[in-house]
Short mmCIF file of C-alpha atoms in Angstrom, two decimals:
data_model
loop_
_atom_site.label_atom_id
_atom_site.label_comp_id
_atom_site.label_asym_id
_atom_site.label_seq_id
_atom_site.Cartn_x
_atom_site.Cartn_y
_atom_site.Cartn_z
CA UNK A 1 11.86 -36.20 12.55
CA UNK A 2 11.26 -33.03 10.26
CA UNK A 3 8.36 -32.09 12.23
CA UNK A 4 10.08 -32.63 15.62
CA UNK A 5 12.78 -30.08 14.83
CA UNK A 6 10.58 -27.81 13.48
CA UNK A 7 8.32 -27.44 16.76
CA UNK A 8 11.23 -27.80 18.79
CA UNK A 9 12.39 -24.54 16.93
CA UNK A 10 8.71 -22.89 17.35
CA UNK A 11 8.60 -23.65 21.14
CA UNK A 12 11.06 -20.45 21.50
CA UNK A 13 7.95 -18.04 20.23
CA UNK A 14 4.82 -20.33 20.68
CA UNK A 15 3.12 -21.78 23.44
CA UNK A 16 1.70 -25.57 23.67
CA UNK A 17 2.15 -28.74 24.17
CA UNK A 18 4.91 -31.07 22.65
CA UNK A 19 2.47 -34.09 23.01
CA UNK A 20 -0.72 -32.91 21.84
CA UNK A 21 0.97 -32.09 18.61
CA UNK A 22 -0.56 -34.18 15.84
CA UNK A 23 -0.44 -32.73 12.34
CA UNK A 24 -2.58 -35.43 11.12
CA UNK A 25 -5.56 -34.57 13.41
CA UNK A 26 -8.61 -33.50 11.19
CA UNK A 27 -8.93 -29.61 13.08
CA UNK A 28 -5.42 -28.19 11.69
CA UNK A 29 -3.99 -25.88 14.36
CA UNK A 30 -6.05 -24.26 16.52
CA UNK A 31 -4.35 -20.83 17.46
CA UNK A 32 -5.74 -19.29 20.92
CA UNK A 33 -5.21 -15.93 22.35
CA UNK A 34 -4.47 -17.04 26.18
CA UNK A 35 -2.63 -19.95 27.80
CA UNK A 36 -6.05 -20.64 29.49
CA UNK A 37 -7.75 -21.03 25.79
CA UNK A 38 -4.71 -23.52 24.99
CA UNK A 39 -5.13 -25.78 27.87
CA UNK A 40 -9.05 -25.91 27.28
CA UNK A 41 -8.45 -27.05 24.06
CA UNK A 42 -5.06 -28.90 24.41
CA UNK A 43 -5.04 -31.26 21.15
CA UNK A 44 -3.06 -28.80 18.50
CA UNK A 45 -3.85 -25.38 20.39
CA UNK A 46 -1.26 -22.39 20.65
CA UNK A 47 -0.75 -18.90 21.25
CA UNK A 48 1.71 -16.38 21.23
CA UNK A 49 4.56 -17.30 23.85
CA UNK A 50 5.42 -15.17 27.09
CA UNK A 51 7.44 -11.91 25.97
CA UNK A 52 6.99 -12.75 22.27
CA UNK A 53 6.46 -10.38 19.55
CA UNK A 54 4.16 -10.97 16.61
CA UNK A 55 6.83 -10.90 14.04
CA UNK A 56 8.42 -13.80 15.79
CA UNK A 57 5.61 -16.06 14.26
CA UNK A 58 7.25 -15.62 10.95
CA UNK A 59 9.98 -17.57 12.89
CA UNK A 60 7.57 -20.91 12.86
CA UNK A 61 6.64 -21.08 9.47
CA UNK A 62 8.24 -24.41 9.18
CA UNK A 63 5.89 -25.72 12.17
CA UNK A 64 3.27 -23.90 10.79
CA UNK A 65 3.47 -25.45 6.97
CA UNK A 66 2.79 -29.07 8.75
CA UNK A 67 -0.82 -28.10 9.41
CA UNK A 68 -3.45 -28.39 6.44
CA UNK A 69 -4.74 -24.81 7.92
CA UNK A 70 -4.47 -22.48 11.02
CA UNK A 71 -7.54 -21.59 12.96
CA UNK A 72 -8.02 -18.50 14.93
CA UNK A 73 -9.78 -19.64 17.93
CA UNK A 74 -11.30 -17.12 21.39
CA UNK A 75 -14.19 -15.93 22.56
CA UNK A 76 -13.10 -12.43 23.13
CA UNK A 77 -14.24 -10.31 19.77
CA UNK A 78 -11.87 -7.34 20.62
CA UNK A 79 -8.53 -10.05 20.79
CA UNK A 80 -9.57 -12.09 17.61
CA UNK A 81 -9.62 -8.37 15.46
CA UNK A 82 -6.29 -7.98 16.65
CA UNK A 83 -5.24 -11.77 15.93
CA UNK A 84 -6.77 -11.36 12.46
CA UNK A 85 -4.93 -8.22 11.78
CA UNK A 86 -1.74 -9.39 13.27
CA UNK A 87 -1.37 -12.89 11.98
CA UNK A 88 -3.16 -12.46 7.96
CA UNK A 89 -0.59 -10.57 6.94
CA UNK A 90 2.49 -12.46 8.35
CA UNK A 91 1.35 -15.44 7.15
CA UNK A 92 0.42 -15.05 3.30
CA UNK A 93 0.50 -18.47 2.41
CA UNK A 94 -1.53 -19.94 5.19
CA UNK A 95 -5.31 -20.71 4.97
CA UNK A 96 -6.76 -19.24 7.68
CA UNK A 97 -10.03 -19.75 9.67
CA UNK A 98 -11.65 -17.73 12.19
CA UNK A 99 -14.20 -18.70 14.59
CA UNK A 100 -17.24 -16.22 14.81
CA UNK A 101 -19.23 -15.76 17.95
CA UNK A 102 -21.46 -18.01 16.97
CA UNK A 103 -19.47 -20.68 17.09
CA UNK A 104 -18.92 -19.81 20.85
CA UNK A 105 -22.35 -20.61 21.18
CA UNK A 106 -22.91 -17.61 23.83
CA UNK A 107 -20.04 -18.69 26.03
CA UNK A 108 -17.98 -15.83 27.23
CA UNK A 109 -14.53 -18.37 27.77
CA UNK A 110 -13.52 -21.86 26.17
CA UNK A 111 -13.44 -23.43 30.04
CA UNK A 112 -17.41 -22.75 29.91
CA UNK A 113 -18.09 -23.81 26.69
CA UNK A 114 -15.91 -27.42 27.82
CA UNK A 115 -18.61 -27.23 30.99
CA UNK A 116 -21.14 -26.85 29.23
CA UNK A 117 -20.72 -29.47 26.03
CA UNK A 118 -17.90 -31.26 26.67
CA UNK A 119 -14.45 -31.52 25.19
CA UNK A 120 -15.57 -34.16 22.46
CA UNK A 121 -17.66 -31.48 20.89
CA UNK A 122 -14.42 -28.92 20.77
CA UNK A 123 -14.59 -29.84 17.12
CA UNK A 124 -18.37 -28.66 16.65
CA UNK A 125 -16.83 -24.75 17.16
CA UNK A 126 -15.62 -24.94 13.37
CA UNK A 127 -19.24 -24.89 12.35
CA UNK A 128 -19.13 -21.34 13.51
CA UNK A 129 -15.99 -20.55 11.00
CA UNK A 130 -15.07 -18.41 8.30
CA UNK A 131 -12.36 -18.46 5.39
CA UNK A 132 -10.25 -15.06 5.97
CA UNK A 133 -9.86 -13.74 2.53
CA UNK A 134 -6.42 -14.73 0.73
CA UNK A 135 -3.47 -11.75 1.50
CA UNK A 136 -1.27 -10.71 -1.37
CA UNK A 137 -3.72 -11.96 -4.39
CA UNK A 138 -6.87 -10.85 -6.17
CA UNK A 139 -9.62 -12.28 -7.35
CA UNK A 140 -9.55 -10.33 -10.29
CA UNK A 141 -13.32 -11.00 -11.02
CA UNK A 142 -14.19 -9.20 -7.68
CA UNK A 143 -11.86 -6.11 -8.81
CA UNK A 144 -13.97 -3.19 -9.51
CA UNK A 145 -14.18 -2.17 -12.87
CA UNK A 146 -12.46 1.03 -13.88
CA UNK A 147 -13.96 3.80 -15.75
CA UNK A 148 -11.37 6.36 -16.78
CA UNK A 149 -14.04 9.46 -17.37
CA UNK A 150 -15.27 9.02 -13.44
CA UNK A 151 -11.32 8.96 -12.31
CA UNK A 152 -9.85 12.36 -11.17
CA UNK A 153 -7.81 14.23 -13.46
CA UNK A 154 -6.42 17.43 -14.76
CA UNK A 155 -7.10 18.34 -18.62
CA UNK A 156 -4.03 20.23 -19.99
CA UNK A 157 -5.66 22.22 -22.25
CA UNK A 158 -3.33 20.78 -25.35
CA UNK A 159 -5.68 18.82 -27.91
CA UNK A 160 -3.18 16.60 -28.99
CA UNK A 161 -2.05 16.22 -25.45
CA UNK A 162 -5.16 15.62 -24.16
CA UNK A 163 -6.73 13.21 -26.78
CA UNK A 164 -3.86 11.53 -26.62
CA UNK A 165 -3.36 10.49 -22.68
CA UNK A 166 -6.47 11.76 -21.33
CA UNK A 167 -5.50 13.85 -18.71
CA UNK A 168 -3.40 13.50 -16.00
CA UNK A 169 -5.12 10.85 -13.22
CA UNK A 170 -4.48 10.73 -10.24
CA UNK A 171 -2.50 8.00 -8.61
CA UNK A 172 0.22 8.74 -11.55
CA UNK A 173 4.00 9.90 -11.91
CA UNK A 174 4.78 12.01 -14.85
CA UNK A 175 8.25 12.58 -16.17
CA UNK A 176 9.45 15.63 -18.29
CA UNK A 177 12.40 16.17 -19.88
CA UNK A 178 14.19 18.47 -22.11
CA UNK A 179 17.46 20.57 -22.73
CA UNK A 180 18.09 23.34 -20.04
CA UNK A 181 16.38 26.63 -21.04
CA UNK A 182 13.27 24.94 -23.22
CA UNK A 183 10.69 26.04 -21.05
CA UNK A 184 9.94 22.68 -18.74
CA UNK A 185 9.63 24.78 -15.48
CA UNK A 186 6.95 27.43 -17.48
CA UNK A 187 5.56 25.00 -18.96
CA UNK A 188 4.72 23.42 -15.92
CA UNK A 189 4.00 25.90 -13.78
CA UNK A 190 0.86 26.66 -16.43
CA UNK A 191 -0.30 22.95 -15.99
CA UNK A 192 -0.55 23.64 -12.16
CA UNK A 193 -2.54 26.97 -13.18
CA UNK A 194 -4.48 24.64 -15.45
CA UNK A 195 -5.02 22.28 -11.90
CA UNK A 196 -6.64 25.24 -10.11
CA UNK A 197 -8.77 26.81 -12.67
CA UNK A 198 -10.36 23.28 -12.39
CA UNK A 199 -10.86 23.18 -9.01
CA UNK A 200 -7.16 21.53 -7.42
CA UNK A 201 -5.24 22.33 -4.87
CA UNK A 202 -1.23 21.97 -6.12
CA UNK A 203 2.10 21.61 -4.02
CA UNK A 204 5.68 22.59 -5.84
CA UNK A 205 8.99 21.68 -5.25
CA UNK A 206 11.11 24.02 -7.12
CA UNK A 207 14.60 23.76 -5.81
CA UNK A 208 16.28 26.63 -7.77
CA UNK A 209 13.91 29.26 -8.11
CA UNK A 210 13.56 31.51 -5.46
CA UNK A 211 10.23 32.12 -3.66
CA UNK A 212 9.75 35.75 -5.39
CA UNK A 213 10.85 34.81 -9.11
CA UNK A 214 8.71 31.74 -8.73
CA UNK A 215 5.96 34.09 -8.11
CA UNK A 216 6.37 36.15 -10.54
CA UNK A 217 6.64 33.53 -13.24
CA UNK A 218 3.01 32.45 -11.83
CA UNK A 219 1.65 35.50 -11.80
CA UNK A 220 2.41 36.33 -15.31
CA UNK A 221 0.91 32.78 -16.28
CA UNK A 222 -2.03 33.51 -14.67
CA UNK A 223 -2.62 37.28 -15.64
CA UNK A 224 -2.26 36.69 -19.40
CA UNK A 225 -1.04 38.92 -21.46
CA UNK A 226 -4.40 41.12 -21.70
CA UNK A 227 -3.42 41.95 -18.23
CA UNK A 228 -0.12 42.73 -18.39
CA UNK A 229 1.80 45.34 -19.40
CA UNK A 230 5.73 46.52 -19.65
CA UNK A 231 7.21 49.17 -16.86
CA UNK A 232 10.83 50.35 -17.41
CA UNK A 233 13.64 50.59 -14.99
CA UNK A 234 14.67 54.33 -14.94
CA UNK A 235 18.13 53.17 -13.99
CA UNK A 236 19.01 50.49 -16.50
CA UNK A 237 16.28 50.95 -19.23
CA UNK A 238 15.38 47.70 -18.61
CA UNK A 239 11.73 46.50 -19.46
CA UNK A 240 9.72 44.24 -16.82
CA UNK A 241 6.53 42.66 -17.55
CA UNK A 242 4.35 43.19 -14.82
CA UNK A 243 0.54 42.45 -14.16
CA UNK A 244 -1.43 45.58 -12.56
CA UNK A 245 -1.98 45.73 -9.31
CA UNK A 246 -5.48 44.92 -8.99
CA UNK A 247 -5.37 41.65 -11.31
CA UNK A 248 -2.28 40.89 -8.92
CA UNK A 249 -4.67 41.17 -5.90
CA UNK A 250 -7.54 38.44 -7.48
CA UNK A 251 -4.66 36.48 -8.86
CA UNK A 252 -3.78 36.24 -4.88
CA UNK A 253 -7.46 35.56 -3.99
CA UNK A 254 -7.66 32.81 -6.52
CA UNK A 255 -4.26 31.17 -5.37
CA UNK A 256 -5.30 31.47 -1.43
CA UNK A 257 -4.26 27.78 -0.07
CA UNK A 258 -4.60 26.37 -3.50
CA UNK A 259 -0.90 27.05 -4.11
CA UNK A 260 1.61 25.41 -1.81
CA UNK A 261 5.15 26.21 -2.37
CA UNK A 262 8.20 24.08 -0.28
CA UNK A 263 9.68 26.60 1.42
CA UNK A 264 13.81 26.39 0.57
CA UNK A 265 14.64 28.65 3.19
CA UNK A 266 12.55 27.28 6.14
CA UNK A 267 13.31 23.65 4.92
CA UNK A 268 17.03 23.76 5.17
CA UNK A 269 17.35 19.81 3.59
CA UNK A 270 15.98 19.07 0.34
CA UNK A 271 16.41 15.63 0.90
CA UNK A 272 13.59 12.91 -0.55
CA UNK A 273 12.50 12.32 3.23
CA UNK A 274 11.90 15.79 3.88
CA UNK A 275 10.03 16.51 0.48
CA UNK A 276 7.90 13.79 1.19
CA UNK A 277 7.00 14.92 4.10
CA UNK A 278 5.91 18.40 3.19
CA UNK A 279 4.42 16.37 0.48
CA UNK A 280 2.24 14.38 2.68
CA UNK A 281 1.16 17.74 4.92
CA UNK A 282 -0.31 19.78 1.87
CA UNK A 283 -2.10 16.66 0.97
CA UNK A 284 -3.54 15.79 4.68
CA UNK A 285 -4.08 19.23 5.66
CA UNK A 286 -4.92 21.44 2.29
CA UNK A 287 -5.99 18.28 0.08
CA UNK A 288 -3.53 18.95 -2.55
CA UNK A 289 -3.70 16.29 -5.50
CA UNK A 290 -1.21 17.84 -7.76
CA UNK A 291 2.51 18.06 -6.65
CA UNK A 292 5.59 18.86 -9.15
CA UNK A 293 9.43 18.21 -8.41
CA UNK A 294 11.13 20.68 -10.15
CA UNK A 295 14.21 18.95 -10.94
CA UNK A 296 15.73 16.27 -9.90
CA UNK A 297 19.36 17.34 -9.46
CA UNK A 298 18.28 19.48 -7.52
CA UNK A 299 17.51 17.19 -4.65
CA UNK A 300 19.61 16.61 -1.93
CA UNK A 301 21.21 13.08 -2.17
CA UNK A 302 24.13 13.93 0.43
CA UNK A 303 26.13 11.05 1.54
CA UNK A 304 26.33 9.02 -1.73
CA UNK A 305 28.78 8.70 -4.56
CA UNK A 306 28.42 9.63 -8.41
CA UNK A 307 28.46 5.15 -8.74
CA UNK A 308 25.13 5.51 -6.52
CA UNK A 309 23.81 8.69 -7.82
CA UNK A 310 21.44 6.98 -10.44
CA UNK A 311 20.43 4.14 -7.74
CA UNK A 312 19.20 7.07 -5.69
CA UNK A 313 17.49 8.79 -7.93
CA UNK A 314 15.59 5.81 -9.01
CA UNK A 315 14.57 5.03 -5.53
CA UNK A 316 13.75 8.68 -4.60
CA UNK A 317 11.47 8.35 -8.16
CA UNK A 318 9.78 4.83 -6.66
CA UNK A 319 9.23 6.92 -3.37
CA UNK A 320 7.05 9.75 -5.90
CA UNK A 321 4.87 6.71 -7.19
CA UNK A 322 4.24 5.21 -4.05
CA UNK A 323 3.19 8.32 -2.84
CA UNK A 324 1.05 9.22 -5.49
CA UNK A 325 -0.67 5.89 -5.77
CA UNK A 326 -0.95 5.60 -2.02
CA UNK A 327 -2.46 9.33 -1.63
CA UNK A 328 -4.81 9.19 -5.09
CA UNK A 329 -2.70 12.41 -6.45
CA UNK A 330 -0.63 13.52 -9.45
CA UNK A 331 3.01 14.25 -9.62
CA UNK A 332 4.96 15.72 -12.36
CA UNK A 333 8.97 15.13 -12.09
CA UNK A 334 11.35 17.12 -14.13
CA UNK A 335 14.37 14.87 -15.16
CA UNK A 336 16.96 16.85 -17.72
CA UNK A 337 17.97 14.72 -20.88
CA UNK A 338 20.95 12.85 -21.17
CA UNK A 339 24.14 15.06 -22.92
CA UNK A 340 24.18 12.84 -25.79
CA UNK A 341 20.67 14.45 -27.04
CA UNK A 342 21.79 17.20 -28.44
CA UNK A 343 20.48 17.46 -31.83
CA UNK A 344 16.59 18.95 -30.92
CA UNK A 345 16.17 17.64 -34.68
CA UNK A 346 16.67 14.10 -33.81
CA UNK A 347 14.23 11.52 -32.81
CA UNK A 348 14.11 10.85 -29.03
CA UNK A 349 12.78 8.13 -26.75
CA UNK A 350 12.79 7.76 -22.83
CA UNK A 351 16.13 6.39 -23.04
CA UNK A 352 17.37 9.39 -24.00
CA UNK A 353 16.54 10.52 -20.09
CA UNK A 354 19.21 11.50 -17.63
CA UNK A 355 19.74 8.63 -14.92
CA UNK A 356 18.66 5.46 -14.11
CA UNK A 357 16.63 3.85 -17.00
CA UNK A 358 13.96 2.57 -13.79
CA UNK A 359 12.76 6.37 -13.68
CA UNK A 360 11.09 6.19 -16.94
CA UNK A 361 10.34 2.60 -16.52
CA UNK A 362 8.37 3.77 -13.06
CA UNK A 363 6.51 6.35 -14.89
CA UNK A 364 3.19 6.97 -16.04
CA UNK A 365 3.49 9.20 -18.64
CA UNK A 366 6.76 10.53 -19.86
CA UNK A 367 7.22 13.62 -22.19
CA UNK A 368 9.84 15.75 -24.06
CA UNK A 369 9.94 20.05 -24.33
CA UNK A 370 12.03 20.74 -27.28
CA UNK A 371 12.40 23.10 -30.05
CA UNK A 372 12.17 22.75 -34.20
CA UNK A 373 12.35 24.44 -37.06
CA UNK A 374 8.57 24.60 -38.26
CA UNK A 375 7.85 25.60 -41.87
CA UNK A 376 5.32 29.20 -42.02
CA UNK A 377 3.38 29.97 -45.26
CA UNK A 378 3.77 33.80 -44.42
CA UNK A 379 7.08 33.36 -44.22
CA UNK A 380 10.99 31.73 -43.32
CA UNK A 381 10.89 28.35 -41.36
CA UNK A 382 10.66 29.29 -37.38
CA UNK A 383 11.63 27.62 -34.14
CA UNK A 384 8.96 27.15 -32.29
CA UNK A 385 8.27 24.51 -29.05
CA UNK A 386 7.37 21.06 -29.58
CA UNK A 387 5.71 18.92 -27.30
CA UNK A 388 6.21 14.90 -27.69
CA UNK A 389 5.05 12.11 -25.58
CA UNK A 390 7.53 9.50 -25.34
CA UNK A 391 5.73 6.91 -23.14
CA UNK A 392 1.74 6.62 -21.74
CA UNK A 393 1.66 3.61 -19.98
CA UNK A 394 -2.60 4.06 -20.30
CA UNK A 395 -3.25 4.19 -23.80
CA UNK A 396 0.25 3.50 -25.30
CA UNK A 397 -0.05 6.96 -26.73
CA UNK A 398 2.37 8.10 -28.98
CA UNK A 399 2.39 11.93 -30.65
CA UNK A 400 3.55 15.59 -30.68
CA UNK A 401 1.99 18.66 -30.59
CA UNK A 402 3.17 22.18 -32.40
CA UNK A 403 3.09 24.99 -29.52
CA UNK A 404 3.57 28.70 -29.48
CA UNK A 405 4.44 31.08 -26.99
CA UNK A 406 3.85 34.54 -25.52
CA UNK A 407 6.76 36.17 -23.79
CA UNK A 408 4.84 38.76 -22.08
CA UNK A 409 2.76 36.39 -20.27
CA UNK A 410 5.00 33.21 -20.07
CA UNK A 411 1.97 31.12 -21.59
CA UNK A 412 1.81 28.37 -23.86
CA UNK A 413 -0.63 27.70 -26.14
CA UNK A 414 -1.38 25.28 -29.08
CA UNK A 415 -0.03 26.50 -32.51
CA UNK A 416 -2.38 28.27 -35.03
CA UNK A 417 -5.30 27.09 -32.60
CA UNK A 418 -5.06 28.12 -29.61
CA UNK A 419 -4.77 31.61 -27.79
CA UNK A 420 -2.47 32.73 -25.43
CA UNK A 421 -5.55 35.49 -24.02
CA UNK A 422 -7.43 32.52 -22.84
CA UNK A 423 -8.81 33.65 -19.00
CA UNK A 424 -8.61 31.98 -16.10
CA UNK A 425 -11.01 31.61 -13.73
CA UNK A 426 -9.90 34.78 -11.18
CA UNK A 427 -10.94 36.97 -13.83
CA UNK A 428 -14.86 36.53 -13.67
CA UNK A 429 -15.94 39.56 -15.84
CA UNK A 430 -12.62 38.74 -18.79
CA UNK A 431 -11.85 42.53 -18.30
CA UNK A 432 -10.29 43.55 -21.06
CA UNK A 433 -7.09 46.25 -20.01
CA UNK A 434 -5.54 48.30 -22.49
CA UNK A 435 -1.94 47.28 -23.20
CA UNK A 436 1.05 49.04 -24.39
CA UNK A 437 3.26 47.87 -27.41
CA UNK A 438 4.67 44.23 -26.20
CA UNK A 439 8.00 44.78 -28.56
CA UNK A 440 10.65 44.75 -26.71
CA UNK A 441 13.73 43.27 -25.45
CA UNK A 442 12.54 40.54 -23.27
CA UNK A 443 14.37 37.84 -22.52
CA UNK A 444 13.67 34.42 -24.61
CA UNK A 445 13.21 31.22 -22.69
CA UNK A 446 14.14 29.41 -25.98
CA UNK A 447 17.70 29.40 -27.63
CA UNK A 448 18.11 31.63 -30.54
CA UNK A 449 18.63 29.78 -33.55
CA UNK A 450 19.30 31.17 -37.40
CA UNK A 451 16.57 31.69 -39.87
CA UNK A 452 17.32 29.22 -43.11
#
């Protein structure tokens, strides 16, 4: 009675039979591409019904389940790709057979191969049939193995950082956090710097920088300070940084379609669907494997309340990892701290992120940008930048590295090791520049804090 109602449902999306219905029959069900097929074989044979799509066989699952397996049965090779391709995935948890040509036996239809050996030896096609591989599960002996050096990756040129995560691979999210003014966006910005100097193209999202301050941020990173120098305004004795005009010029060179910015004006939404999508073009078109959303709130999630806010962030977040694991790339996503972390002092964790707890949980790698006050044998205790990673879903790494920074270039560097002068690849010949006194009143990218 079971199966009776169950084909009785089917018959709306499948053609066949009623009578020559047997579930117990040895050959399972036998599904054929043409009505013609089905009445050559007749004893458990269907196909797709008139003016049915082939998500309606979803719809007969329960007539389906009856049959020990489902066999996909014609002739023509070019209709039994498409059958494969159609059917595998909308039935998971069906084994499925399908019958190569040589089964067929050299017959072009199932009427001639009836002529030519009878309907009693119907049954001998399943000599001719193969097992299609299961859909939705591995056999995790036949996954390739793994081998972190060969996968692509950008070095960030911080020891601890490095050692401790590897690099950034492709096919990753990374999350970075810290209190507004730490230096996440400069910080950044280098990394994508670091990117090209090691042959990758990036893509940046920065939704509240302006095209020509974002520049210029870059183009200090990427001068270095040897390069740089300090011009005044006449009519506010203000000093600019500013990198000469023919390091400006290679800088360019170097950057030529290797550094994609979203355009804010042209792109009037800043929606996820429209990021994406400019997301997707760099990749296609310029082969960009390094992308950075540059921040969060600063995405346009119109239409939803401050209840949904952290629901749409964490799907906008799932939509960054798709996309990165889909295309093979990187993406770094800048996520501010919750309010509650205020005390740069105190220990933090990737709870201590702003919004829904599933964007760290989604993430690769997450890390914190703060600032502490780090003892100096010449001297008082200083604040200097800190870098910790909070979460490395890799390696389970766990650490911190000590950082300094040069104002006149914008450049980060490791503490006591490292060296802010360090060249990039547009400068071929290092040419060293002379460079006027760097004192000055430039703005700090780090809160000023009292000397103890």
């Amino acid at each position: 009675m079971e199966f009776e109602k169950a084909m009785q449902a089917a018959a709306a999306y499948l053609t066949f039979t009623p009578r020559f219905m047997d579930p117990k029959q040895p050959q399972g069900l036998w599904f054929c591409n043409t009505v013609a097929e089905v009445s050559a074989i007749q004893i458990n044979a269907v196909c797709l019904g008139n003016g049915c799509e082939w998500d309606n066989v979803v719809k007969t699952e329960p007539f389906l389940a009856h049959f020990p397996f489902v066999v996909i049965v014609t002739p023509n090779a070019i209709a039994r790709e498409e059958m494969v391709k159609q059917l595998r995935p909308r039935l998971p948890a069906a084994c499925i057979y399908v019958i190569t040509d040589a089964g067929f036996r050299n017959c072009k239809t199932l009427d001639e191969f009836v002529s030519a050996y009878g309907s009693a030896h119907l049954l001998d096609i399943l000599a001719g049939a193969e097992e299609l591989p299961a859909y939705g599960i591995l056999n995790l002996a036949q996954v390739a193995r793994r081998d972190l050096r060969k996968v692509p990756r950008v070095l960030s040129r911080f020891p601890v950082l490095d050692r401790g995560i590897g690099g950034f691979f492709s096919g990753e999210l990374s999350v970075w956090t810290g209190k507004r003014g730490v230096g996440k966006s400069t910080i950044l910005g280098q990394l994508l710097l670091e990117a090209i100097d090691q042959g990758h193209t990036v893509c940046a999202y920065s939704g509240e920088l302006p095209k020509e301050q974002f520049r210029e941020w870059i183009y200090l990173q990427a001068a270095g300070p040897e390069h740089i120098s300090y011009e005044t305004d006449e009519a506010t004795g203000k000093r600019f940084a500013m990198a000469d005009p023919m390091t400006d010029q290679m800088i360019s060179e170097w950057l030529d379609e290797r550094f994609w910015l979203f355009d804010l004006e042209r792109n009037t939404r800043h929606d996820p669907e429209t990021i994406l999508k400019q997301f997707e073009y760099a990749k296609m078109r310029y082969n960009a494997d390094v992308f950075l959303v540059d921040n969060i709130m600063s995405v346009d999630f119109d239409g939803f309340s401050d209840r949904d806010f952290n629901r749409v962030q964490s799907k906008f977040t799932k939509m960054l990892v798709t996309f990165s694991k889909r295309k093979g790339v990187h993406t770094h996503l800048v996520v501010h701290p919750r309010k509650s972390t205020s005390d740069t002092n105190s220990k933090v964790s990737s709870d201590d992120v702003s919004g829904s707890g599933d964007i760290t949980n989604r993430a690769d790698n997450v890390f914190f940008l703060t600032t502490h006050m780090a003892s100096d044998a010449k001297g008082p205790p200083v604040t200097k930048p800190m870098l910790q990673i909070l979460k490395n879903r890799d390696f389970g790494a766990r650490g911190q590295q000590w950082l300094d920074f040069d104002r006149k270039s914008r450049r980060f560097f490791p503490d006591r090791i490292g060296d802010a002068k360090r060249p990039y690849s547009w400068d071929m010949a290092a040419r060293q520049i002379s460079l006027t006194d760097d004192r000055g009143d430039v703005d700090s990218i780090f809160p000023e804090e009292a000397s103890t």
